[in-house]
PDB file of C-alpha atoms in Angstrom:
ATOM      1  CA  UNK A   7       0.000   0.000   0.000  1.00  0.00           C
ATOM      2  CA  UNK A   8       1.455   3.353  -1.008  1.00  0.00           C
ATOM      3  CA  UNK A   9       0.569   6.939  -0.127  1.00  0.00           C
ATOM      4  CA  UNK A  10      -2.112   7.118  -2.816  1.00  0.00           C
ATOM      5  CA  UNK A  11      -3.840   3.997  -1.485  1.00  0.00           C
ATOM      6  CA  UNK A  12      -3.854   5.469   2.027  1.00  0.00           C
ATOM      7  CA  UNK A  13      -5.426   8.693   0.786  1.00  0.00           C
ATOM      8  CA  UNK A  14      -7.879   7.004  -1.561  1.00  0.00           C
ATOM      9  CA  UNK A  15     -10.888   6.825   0.778  1.00  0.00           C
ATOM     10  CA  UNK A  16     -10.943  10.444   2.019  1.00  0.00           C
ATOM     11  CA  UNK A  17      -9.747  11.674  -1.368  1.00  0.00           C
ATOM     12  CA  UNK A  18     -12.507   9.938  -3.292  1.00  0.00           C
ATOM     13  CA  UNK A  19     -15.115  11.158  -0.796  1.00  0.00           C
ATOM     14  CA  UNK A  20     -14.009  14.753  -1.346  1.00  0.00           C
ATOM     15  CA  UNK A  21     -13.766  14.350  -5.099  1.00  0.00           C
ATOM     16  CA  UNK A  22     -17.226  12.782  -5.281  1.00  0.00           C
ATOM     17  CA  UNK A  23     -18.520  16.010  -3.761  1.00  0.00           C
ATOM     18  CA  UNK A  24     -16.382  18.007  -6.187  1.00  0.00           C
ATOM     19  CA  UNK A  25     -17.822  16.068  -9.134  1.00  0.00           C
ATOM     20  CA  UNK A  26     -21.358  16.708  -7.888  1.00  0.00           C
ATOM     21  CA  UNK A  27     -20.740  20.446  -7.758  1.00  0.00           C
ATOM     22  CA  UNK A  28     -18.931  20.532 -11.099  1.00  0.00           C
ATOM     23  CA  UNK A  29     -21.692  18.536 -12.774  1.00  0.00           C
ATOM     24  CA  UNK A  30     -23.900  21.567 -12.143  1.00  0.00           C
ATOM     25  CA  UNK A  31     -21.347  23.774 -13.888  1.00  0.00           C
ATOM     26  CA  UNK A  32     -17.917  25.235 -13.194  1.00  0.00           C
ATOM     27  CA  UNK A  33     -17.470  29.025 -12.969  1.00  0.00           C
ATOM     28  CA  UNK A  34     -17.343  30.633 -16.403  1.00  0.00           C
ATOM     29  CA  UNK A  35     -13.814  31.317 -17.640  1.00  0.00           C
ATOM     30  CA  UNK A  36     -12.188  29.239 -14.903  1.00  0.00           C
ATOM     31  CA  UNK A  37      -8.867  27.592 -15.740  1.00  0.00           C
ATOM     32  CA  UNK A  38     -10.508  24.232 -15.060  1.00  0.00           C
ATOM     33  CA  UNK A  39     -12.374  24.344 -18.386  1.00  0.00           C
ATOM     34  CA  UNK A  40      -9.378  23.619 -20.655  1.00  0.00           C
ATOM     35  CA  UNK A  41      -8.500  20.655 -18.453  1.00  0.00           C
ATOM     36  CA  UNK A  42     -12.042  19.309 -18.593  1.00  0.00           C
ATOM     37  CA  UNK A  43     -12.111  19.625 -22.367  1.00  0.00           C
ATOM     38  CA  UNK A  44      -8.792  17.877 -22.672  1.00  0.00           C
ATOM     39  CA  UNK A  45      -9.321  15.075 -20.148  1.00  0.00           C
ATOM     40  CA  UNK A  46     -13.031  14.533 -20.887  1.00  0.00           C
ATOM     41  CA  UNK A  47     -13.586  13.334 -17.330  1.00  0.00           C
ATOM     42  CA  UNK A  48     -14.405  14.827 -13.943  1.00  0.00           C
ATOM     43  CA  UNK A  49     -11.620  14.726 -11.341  1.00  0.00           C
ATOM     44  CA  UNK A  50     -13.197  12.117  -9.085  1.00  0.00           C
ATOM     45  CA  UNK A  51     -13.808   9.719 -11.956  1.00  0.00           C
ATOM     46  CA  UNK A  52     -10.259  10.299 -13.231  1.00  0.00           C
ATOM     47  CA  UNK A  53      -8.712   9.452  -9.863  1.00  0.00           C
ATOM     48  CA  UNK A  54     -10.845   6.320  -9.473  1.00  0.00           C
ATOM     49  CA  UNK A  55      -9.521   5.047 -12.800  1.00  0.00           C
ATOM     50  CA  UNK A  56      -5.929   5.948 -11.953  1.00  0.00           C
ATOM     51  CA  UNK A  57      -6.099   4.073  -8.648  1.00  0.00           C
ATOM     52  CA  UNK A  58      -6.150   0.812 -10.621  1.00  0.00           C
ATOM     53  CA  UNK A  59      -2.656   1.505 -11.990  1.00  0.00           C
ATOM     54  CA  UNK A  60       0.155  -0.077  -9.949  1.00  0.00           C
ATOM     55  CA  UNK A  61       3.843  -0.484 -10.806  1.00  0.00           C
ATOM     56  CA  UNK A  62       4.247  -4.052  -9.504  1.00  0.00           C
ATOM     57  CA  UNK A  63       2.551  -5.847 -12.456  1.00  0.00           C
ATOM     58  CA  UNK A  64       4.728  -3.906 -14.884  1.00  0.00           C
ATOM     59  CA  UNK A  65       7.883  -4.777 -12.941  1.00  0.00           C
ATOM     60  CA  UNK A  66       6.828  -8.443 -12.985  1.00  0.00           C
ATOM     61  CA  UNK A  67       6.198  -8.240 -16.727  1.00  0.00           C
ATOM     62  CA  UNK A  68       9.696  -6.888 -17.280  1.00  0.00           C
ATOM     63  CA  UNK A  69      11.199  -9.762 -15.287  1.00  0.00           C
ATOM     64  CA  UNK A  70       9.108 -12.313 -17.192  1.00  0.00           C
ATOM     65  CA  UNK A  71      10.243 -10.953 -20.552  1.00  0.00           C
ATOM     66  CA  UNK A  72      13.892 -11.036 -19.500  1.00  0.00           C
ATOM     67  CA  UNK A  73      13.512 -14.686 -18.527  1.00  0.00           C
ATOM     68  CA  UNK A  74      12.557 -15.441 -22.128  1.00  0.00           C
ATOM     69  CA  UNK A  75      15.947 -14.215 -23.272  1.00  0.00           C
ATOM     70  CA  UNK A  76      17.558 -17.272 -21.664  1.00  0.00           C
ATOM     71  CA  UNK A  77      15.773 -19.542 -24.118  1.00  0.00           C
ATOM     72  CA  UNK A  78      17.102 -17.524 -27.027  1.00  0.00           C
ATOM     73  CA  UNK A  79      20.588 -17.671 -25.531  1.00  0.00           C
ATOM     74  CA  UNK A  80      20.366 -21.468 -25.429  1.00  0.00           C
ATOM     75  CA  UNK A  81      19.200 -21.619 -29.045  1.00  0.00           C
ATOM     76  CA  UNK A  82      22.010 -19.316 -30.130  1.00  0.00           C
ATOM     77  CA  UNK A  83      24.574 -21.466 -28.308  1.00  0.00           C
ATOM     78  CA  UNK A  84      23.423 -24.507 -30.292  1.00  0.00           C
ATOM     79  CA  UNK A  85      23.507 -22.619 -33.579  1.00  0.00           C
ATOM     80  CA  UNK A  86      26.963 -21.259 -32.846  1.00  0.00           C
ATOM     81  CA  UNK A  87      28.501 -24.755 -32.792  1.00  0.00           C
ATOM     82  CA  UNK A  88      30.374 -25.404 -36.064  1.00  0.00           C
ATOM     83  CA  UNK A  89      29.226 -28.326 -38.227  1.00  0.00           C
ATOM     84  CA  UNK A  90      31.569 -31.243 -38.898  1.00  0.00           C
ATOM     85  CA  UNK A  91      30.814 -31.429 -42.611  1.00  0.00           C
ATOM     86  CA  UNK A  92      31.617 -29.490 -45.746  1.00  0.00           C
ATOM     87  CA  UNK A  93      30.444 -28.919 -49.277  1.00  0.00           C
ATOM     88  CA  UNK A  94      27.805 -26.757 -50.969  1.00  0.00           C
ATOM     89  CA  UNK A  95      25.021 -27.874 -48.624  1.00  0.00           C
ATOM     90  CA  UNK A  96      27.209 -27.171 -45.613  1.00  0.00           C
ATOM     91  CA  UNK A  97      27.922 -23.697 -46.978  1.00  0.00           C
ATOM     92  CA  UNK A  98      24.210 -23.078 -47.495  1.00  0.00           C
ATOM     93  CA  UNK A  99      23.491 -24.296 -43.972  1.00  0.00           C
ATOM     94  CA  UNK A 100      26.213 -22.057 -42.586  1.00  0.00           C
ATOM     95  CA  UNK A 101      24.677 -19.032 -44.299  1.00  0.00           C
ATOM     96  CA  UNK A 102      21.242 -19.936 -42.988  1.00  0.00           C
ATOM     97  CA  UNK A 103      22.660 -20.512 -39.505  1.00  0.00           C
ATOM     98  CA  UNK A 104      24.424 -17.152 -39.559  1.00  0.00           C
ATOM     99  CA  UNK A 105      21.270 -15.390 -40.728  1.00  0.00           C
ATOM    100  CA  UNK A 106      19.217 -17.050 -37.998  1.00  0.00           C
ATOM    101  CA  UNK A 107      21.749 -16.084 -35.350  1.00  0.00           C
ATOM    102  CA  UNK A 108      21.591 -12.508 -36.586  1.00  0.00           C
ATOM    103  CA  UNK A 109      17.795 -12.586 -36.466  1.00  0.00           C
ATOM    104  CA  UNK A 110      17.762 -14.056 -32.974  1.00  0.00           C
ATOM    105  CA  UNK A 111      20.426 -11.989 -31.261  1.00  0.00           C
ATOM    106  CA  UNK A 112      22.330  -9.362 -33.159  1.00  0.00           C
ATOM    107  CA  UNK A 113      21.544  -5.747 -32.451  1.00  0.00           C
ATOM    108  CA  UNK A 114      18.384  -3.924 -31.327  1.00  0.00           C
ATOM    109  CA  UNK A 115      16.343  -5.193 -34.295  1.00  0.00           C
ATOM    110  CA  UNK A 116      16.882  -8.844 -33.384  1.00  0.00           C
ATOM    111  CA  UNK A 117      14.368 -10.840 -31.384  1.00  0.00           C
ATOM    112  CA  UNK A 118      16.494 -10.592 -28.249  1.00  0.00           C
ATOM    113  CA  UNK A 119      16.919  -6.880 -28.867  1.00  0.00           C
ATOM    114  CA  UNK A 120      13.157  -6.452 -29.062  1.00  0.00           C
ATOM    115  CA  UNK A 121      12.674  -8.492 -25.893  1.00  0.00           C
ATOM    116  CA  UNK A 122      15.162  -6.336 -24.035  1.00  0.00           C
ATOM    117  CA  UNK A 123      13.419  -3.201 -25.317  1.00  0.00           C
ATOM    118  CA  UNK A 124      10.036  -4.566 -24.230  1.00  0.00           C
ATOM    119  CA  UNK A 125      11.399  -5.264 -20.762  1.00  0.00           C
ATOM    120  CA  UNK A 126      12.932  -1.786 -20.639  1.00  0.00           C
ATOM    121  CA  UNK A 127       9.623  -0.241 -21.661  1.00  0.00           C
ATOM    122  CA  UNK A 128       7.829  -2.155 -18.902  1.00  0.00           C
ATOM    123  CA  UNK A 129      10.379  -0.855 -16.386  1.00  0.00           C
ATOM    124  CA  UNK A 130       9.952   2.711 -17.665  1.00  0.00           C
ATOM    125  CA  UNK A 131       6.181   2.423 -17.360  1.00  0.00           C
ATOM    126  CA  UNK A 132       6.537   1.066 -13.830  1.00  0.00           C
ATOM    127  CA  UNK A 133       8.663   4.088 -12.897  1.00  0.00           C
ATOM    128  CA  UNK A 134       6.072   6.364 -14.529  1.00  0.00           C
ATOM    129  CA  UNK A 135       3.228   4.788 -12.558  1.00  0.00           C
ATOM    130  CA  UNK A 136       5.137   5.021  -9.294  1.00  0.00           C
ATOM    131  CA  UNK A 137       6.090   8.665  -9.838  1.00  0.00           C
ATOM    132  CA  UNK A 138       2.605   9.615 -11.024  1.00  0.00           C
ATOM    133  CA  UNK A 139       0.934   7.949  -8.052  1.00  0.00           C
ATOM    134  CA  UNK A 140       3.246   9.842  -5.704  1.00  0.00           C
ATOM    135  CA  UNK A 141       2.491  13.155  -7.420  1.00  0.00           C
ATOM    136  CA  UNK A 142      -1.247  12.472  -7.255  1.00  0.00           C
ATOM    137  CA  UNK A 143      -0.995  11.499  -3.588  1.00  0.00           C
ATOM    138  CA  UNK A 144       0.709  14.803  -2.828  1.00  0.00           C
ATOM    139  CA  UNK A 145      -2.004  16.683  -4.699  1.00  0.00           C
ATOM    140  CA  UNK A 146      -4.729  14.878  -2.784  1.00  0.00           C
ATOM    141  CA  UNK A 147      -2.991  15.563   0.524  1.00  0.00           C
ATOM    142  CA  UNK A 148      -2.873  19.262  -0.343  1.00  0.00           C
ATOM    143  CA  UNK A 149      -6.515  19.555  -1.352  1.00  0.00           C
ATOM    144  CA  UNK A 150      -7.756  17.484   1.598  1.00  0.00           C
ATOM    145  CA  UNK A 151      -6.340  20.013   4.048  1.00  0.00           C
ATOM    146  CA  UNK A 152      -7.250  23.072   1.982  1.00  0.00           C
ATOM    147  CA  UNK A 153      -9.831  25.745   2.715  1.00  0.00           C
ATOM    148  CA  UNK A 154     -11.544  24.751  -0.538  1.00  0.00           C
ATOM    149  CA  UNK A 155     -12.185  21.273   0.872  1.00  0.00           C
ATOM    150  CA  UNK A 156     -14.002  22.798   3.851  1.00  0.00           C
ATOM    151  CA  UNK A 157     -16.111  24.913   1.507  1.00  0.00           C
ATOM    152  CA  UNK A 158     -16.987  21.898  -0.647  1.00  0.00           C
ATOM    153  CA  UNK A 159     -18.043  19.849   2.385  1.00  0.00           C
ATOM    154  CA  UNK A 160     -20.129  22.732   3.703  1.00  0.00           C
ATOM    155  CA  UNK A 161     -21.800  23.360   0.357  1.00  0.00           C
ATOM    156  CA  UNK A 162     -22.671  19.726  -0.307  1.00  0.00           C
ATOM    157  CA  UNK A 163     -24.158  19.532   3.185  1.00  0.00           C
ATOM    158  CA  UNK A 164     -26.722  22.065   1.898  1.00  0.00           C
ATOM    159  CA  UNK A 165     -25.566  24.719   4.309  1.00  0.00           C
ATOM    160  CA  UNK A 166     -23.104  26.710   2.214  1.00  0.00           C
ATOM    161  CA  UNK A 167     -22.950  29.220  -0.604  1.00  0.00           C
ATOM    162  CA  UNK A 168     -23.452  27.420  -3.912  1.00  0.00           C
ATOM    163  CA  UNK A 169     -21.287  29.866  -5.854  1.00  0.00           C
ATOM    164  CA  UNK A 170     -18.475  29.584  -3.338  1.00  0.00           C
ATOM    165  CA  UNK A 171     -18.800  25.822  -3.430  1.00  0.00           C
ATOM    166  CA  UNK A 172     -18.598  25.732  -7.218  1.00  0.00           C
ATOM    167  CA  UNK A 173     -15.486  27.896  -7.178  1.00  0.00           C
ATOM    168  CA  UNK A 174     -13.870  25.733  -4.494  1.00  0.00           C
ATOM    169  CA  UNK A 175     -14.718  22.593  -6.438  1.00  0.00           C
ATOM    170  CA  UNK A 176     -13.211  24.108  -9.573  1.00  0.00           C
ATOM    171  CA  UNK A 177     -10.002  24.947  -7.726  1.00  0.00           C
ATOM    172  CA  UNK A 178      -9.702  21.413  -6.367  1.00  0.00           C
ATOM    173  CA  UNK A 179     -10.539  19.930  -9.746  1.00  0.00           C
ATOM    174  CA  UNK A 180      -7.864  22.069 -11.377  1.00  0.00           C
ATOM    175  CA  UNK A 181      -5.166  20.856  -8.999  1.00  0.00           C
ATOM    176  CA  UNK A 182      -6.093  17.217  -9.454  1.00  0.00           C
ATOM    177  CA  UNK A 183      -6.561  17.254 -13.223  1.00  0.00           C
ATOM    178  CA  UNK A 184      -3.360  19.260 -13.683  1.00  0.00           C
ATOM    179  CA  UNK A 185      -1.379  16.501 -12.003  1.00  0.00           C
ATOM    180  CA  UNK A 186      -3.107  13.819 -14.042  1.00  0.00           C
ATOM    181  CA  UNK A 187      -2.540  15.820 -17.220  1.00  0.00           C
ATOM    182  CA  UNK A 188       1.192  15.893 -16.526  1.00  0.00           C
ATOM    183  CA  UNK A 189       1.092  12.150 -15.844  1.00  0.00           C
ATOM    184  CA  UNK A 190      -0.626  11.387 -19.141  1.00  0.00           C
ATOM    185  CA  UNK A 191       1.832  13.630 -20.982  1.00  0.00           C
ATOM    186  CA  UNK A 192       4.595  11.532 -19.456  1.00  0.00           C
ATOM    187  CA  UNK A 193       2.984   8.325 -20.683  1.00  0.00           C
ATOM    188  CA  UNK A 194       2.664   9.690 -24.218  1.00  0.00           C
ATOM    189  CA  UNK A 195       6.297  10.786 -24.133  1.00  0.00           C
ATOM    190  CA  UNK A 196       7.390   7.311 -23.086  1.00  0.00           C
ATOM    191  CA  UNK A 197       5.417   5.744 -25.922  1.00  0.00           C
ATOM    192  CA  UNK A 198       7.006   8.074 -28.483  1.00  0.00           C
ATOM    193  CA  UNK A 199      10.481   7.394 -27.106  1.00  0.00           C
ATOM    194  CA  UNK A 200      10.120   3.637 -27.024  1.00  0.00           C
ATOM    195  CA  UNK A 201       7.958   3.051 -30.111  1.00  0.00           C
ATOM    196  CA  UNK A 202      10.890   2.607 -32.555  1.00  0.00           C
ATOM    197  CA  UNK A 203      12.436  -0.025 -30.268  1.00  0.00           C
ATOM    198  CA  UNK A 204       9.122  -1.873 -29.927  1.00  0.00           C
ATOM    199  CA  UNK A 205       8.346  -2.168 -33.638  1.00  0.00           C
ATOM    200  CA  UNK A 206       7.901  -5.639 -35.099  1.00  0.00           C
ATOM    201  CA  UNK A 207      11.226  -7.112 -36.125  1.00  0.00           C
ATOM    202  CA  UNK A 208      11.571  -8.329 -39.698  1.00  0.00           C
ATOM    203  CA  UNK A 209      13.602 -11.198 -41.077  1.00  0.00           C
ATOM    204  CA  UNK A 210      16.809  -9.898 -42.628  1.00  0.00           C
ATOM    205  CA  UNK A 211      17.387 -11.890 -45.785  1.00  0.00           C
ATOM    206  CA  UNK A 212      20.791 -13.287 -46.657  1.00  0.00           C
ATOM    207  CA  UNK A 213      22.468 -11.414 -49.465  1.00  0.00           C
ATOM    208  CA  UNK A 214      23.950 -14.574 -50.967  1.00  0.00           C
ATOM    209  CA  UNK A 215      23.256 -18.259 -50.718  1.00  0.00           C
ATOM    210  CA  UNK A 216      23.737 -21.622 -52.334  1.00  0.00           C
ATOM    211  CA  UNK A 217      20.907 -24.111 -52.306  1.00  0.00           C
ATOM    212  CA  UNK A 218      21.758 -27.782 -52.987  1.00  0.00           C
ATOM    213  CA  UNK A 219      20.831 -31.155 -51.628  1.00  0.00           C
ATOM    214  CA  UNK A 220      24.399 -32.481 -51.851  1.00  0.00           C
ATOM    215  CA  UNK A 221      27.016 -32.382 -49.143  1.00  0.00           C
ATOM    216  CA  UNK A 222      30.324 -34.057 -48.403  1.00  0.00           C
ATOM    217  CA  UNK A 223      31.144 -35.453 -45.003  1.00  0.00           C
ATOM    218  CA  UNK A 224      34.588 -34.508 -43.711  1.00  0.00           C
ATOM    219  CA  UNK A 225      36.590 -37.528 -42.583  1.00  0.00           C
ATOM    220  CA  UNK A 226      39.276 -37.354 -39.958  1.00  0.00           C
TER     221      UNK A 226
END
């Protein structure tokens, strides 16, 4: 359980009240409006969805992908053993073996390279989730102890000024959605940075090759 989990219950209670007030309309010209248009969600609903994001599954995914590399290493070790035969067929096999080794584990465009990039992307996403959850927790802690939170509670208890409540709700919503907006920008940045390394790898054809069914065993 992290800081965001600990603040989830009181935070969601406050934000449910904020959403109720904002559903009736935010103050005209408030800086919350651009955030609402961009995010297309009220702050309480946005936080509820974000609470489902945790770094641990992404860390586990990265470890699982790296374990797959061992299988490729074993296959490459077998392919790297020289053959005890010669002739045109042996030459063709050697070219095919070299091409397969290159496809499996030579450079970032190989299968192993793509696996390592996938694992790295999972790690980067895990770091993003952890940092974003911490930033959101700090934002919730700030708004929970703010004067605006008192105004929102008073207004939703039907004993406060509706206009003051709407303004307070808009201020809280702005703080929360601003943090989430930064978080989503970070996710989009990660995707742009990693996308080239996550593209499907293609088979790199051999430039030359000899195809024959004949071969000569080497004696001695």
